[in-house]
Amino acid sequence: MKLGIVVNEGPYTHEASDTAYNFAVAALEKGHEIFRIFFYHDGVNNATRLMVPPQDDRHIQQKWSELAEKHNLDLVVCIAAAQRRGILDENEMKRQGKDAENLAPGFRISGLGQLIEAGIQCDRLVIFGD
Amino acid sequence: MSEGVKKFLYVNRKAPHGTIYALEALEVVLIGAAFEQDVSLAFLDDGVFQLVKGWDTSELGSKNFQPTYTALGDYDISKVFVERESLEERGLTEADLLELTYEDEDDDWAEKSSIRVVSREEMAEIMAENDVILSF
Amino acid sequence: MAMLHIVNKSPYETGTLESCLNHAREGDTVLLIEDAVYAAMKGGRAANALSAAKGVKFAALSADLKARGIGEDRIVEGTAVVDYGGFVDLVVANDKTQSWL
């Protein structure tokens, strides 16, 4: 089955990222297709490559990036939500005249249309948030 | 399931201002309107506070996004369901709410109210009838 | 046309579970995840609400029960304990999901 996943909360503060990640892994193990994982609201903070959690804790961004690489997943960060919260890729860095970018590997920045498209294309959409 | 028009329901259960969910939900609704799907909005629980008129955010210093609700009709969004029990529990009536209207193309573009106050049971039916539920 | 309702808040903190139960219909399933698993504890006030909801199935996520030190013997009767794979199966088995955020 074709599944879409939405992550609406940032890592560490809220459990939503962990639940969504574990759900995604289980869905892939069962042979389902993940059409897209869309990060919205504070969920865009999952995509900063600048997070440095303590070594004895999980690295949530790295887990997403590795999962994306292994399964060729489409991790999409909402551009409007990302701009508000300081998540930029190289293009956005230049466009906004900023001196740094921080988007982690495996993620891409795009519009809210990607969320709607996931709703249209997927057999099921599962939302994780607060 | 992957082709054709789907019924999208946006479920709003959170109050405005205290968190950003109401504003960012509206942003999804506006973008989603361009996709020519069948769109409905549901307001229940604290979500009904989003429609209470008379916001003034000047002292707070945040953006007053209340006019965006009024513009929903321009985006062809004509189905706004508000749960009666949620209003009553909060001491509200329909008179407290914004006037949301749309122009009915099947009725010589007559201006009509988009708001339909429904019972909790009807709200449950509306949820069951939709294909995709985006909750905020 | 059954729905999977996903609830993630403790019933002792918010009215989310109550609102979900007010809108769940016969044949639907309510999955308790994150802090909502506290609703499934025997002897708690929320457990009565679960027992009173007729025609609705309940499940609780094992990872969240374990993380919170809730053994399966503490779970109210009739609530299934599922792992993340079981969560996926519930998503597939129902026509749609609604997250009560």
PDB file of N, CA and C in Angstrom, chain A residues 4 8 17 25 31 45 51 69 81 92 97 101 108 125:
ATOM      1  N   GLY A   4       1.522   7.876   3.068  1.00  0.00           N
ATOM      2  CA  GLY A   4       2.116   9.193   3.266  1.00  0.00           C
ATOM      3  C   GLY A   4       2.206   9.458   4.770  1.00  0.00           C
ATOM      4  N   ASN A   8       4.659  16.762  12.389  1.00  0.00           N
ATOM      5  CA  ASN A   8       4.312  18.148  12.723  1.00  0.00           C
ATOM      6  C   ASN A   8       5.049  18.728  13.929  1.00  0.00           C
ATOM      7  N   SER A  17       8.263  12.717  16.421  1.00  0.00           N
ATOM      8  CA  SER A  17       9.290  12.327  15.444  1.00  0.00           C
ATOM      9  C   SER A  17       9.684  10.872  15.627  1.00  0.00           C
ATOM     10  N   VAL A  25       9.679   2.808   9.638  1.00  0.00           N
ATOM     11  CA  VAL A  25      10.523   1.608   9.555  1.00  0.00           C
ATOM     12  C   VAL A  25       9.647   0.359   9.481  1.00  0.00           C
ATOM     13  N   GLY A  31       6.799  -4.113   3.667  1.00  0.00           N
ATOM     14  CA  GLY A  31       6.738  -4.067   2.206  1.00  0.00           C
ATOM     15  C   GLY A  31       5.868  -2.971   1.634  1.00  0.00           C
ATOM     16  N   ASN A  45      12.149  21.189  12.038  1.00  0.00           N
ATOM     17  CA  ASN A  45      13.399  21.144  12.808  1.00  0.00           C
ATOM     18  C   ASN A  45      14.059  19.762  12.820  1.00  0.00           C
ATOM     19  N   MET A  51      22.113  19.841  14.492  1.00  0.00           N
ATOM     20  CA  MET A  51      21.797  19.338  15.837  1.00  0.00           C
ATOM     21  C   MET A  51      22.920  18.430  16.343  1.00  0.00           C
ATOM     22  N   GLU A  69      18.257   7.483   2.703  1.00  0.00           N
ATOM     23  CA  GLU A  69      19.250   6.978   1.761  1.00  0.00           C
ATOM     24  C   GLU A  69      19.031   5.497   1.473  1.00  0.00           C
ATOM     25  N   ALA A  81       7.064  26.936   6.443  1.00  0.00           N
ATOM     26  CA  ALA A  81       7.340  26.611   7.843  1.00  0.00           C
ATOM     27  C   ALA A  81       8.841  26.652   8.111  1.00  0.00           C
ATOM     28  N   GLU A  92      17.948  28.607  -0.840  1.00  0.00           N
ATOM     29  CA  GLU A  92      17.241  29.552   0.014  1.00  0.00           C
ATOM     30  C   GLU A  92      18.221  30.484   0.716  1.00  0.00           C
ATOM     31  N   GLY A  97      19.689  35.860   1.194  1.00  0.00           N
ATOM     32  CA  GLY A  97      20.869  36.613   1.598  1.00  0.00           C
ATOM     33  C   GLY A  97      21.399  36.222   2.966  1.00  0.00           C
ATOM     34  N   GLU A 101      23.602  27.629   5.420  1.00  0.00           N
ATOM     35  CA  GLU A 101      22.475  26.726   5.163  1.00  0.00           C
ATOM     36  C   GLU A 101      22.611  25.572   6.136  1.00  0.00           C
ATOM     37  N   ARG A 108      14.582  17.612   1.287  1.00  0.00           N
ATOM     38  CA  ARG A 108      14.508  18.692   0.319  1.00  0.00           C
ATOM     39  C   ARG A 108      13.422  19.673   0.764  1.00  0.00           C
ATOM     40  N   LEU A 125      -2.908   8.429   4.684  1.00  0.00           N
ATOM     41  CA  LEU A 125      -2.048   9.501   5.168  1.00  0.00           C
ATOM     42  C   LEU A 125      -2.079   9.439   6.693  1.00  0.00           C
TER      43      LEU A 125
END
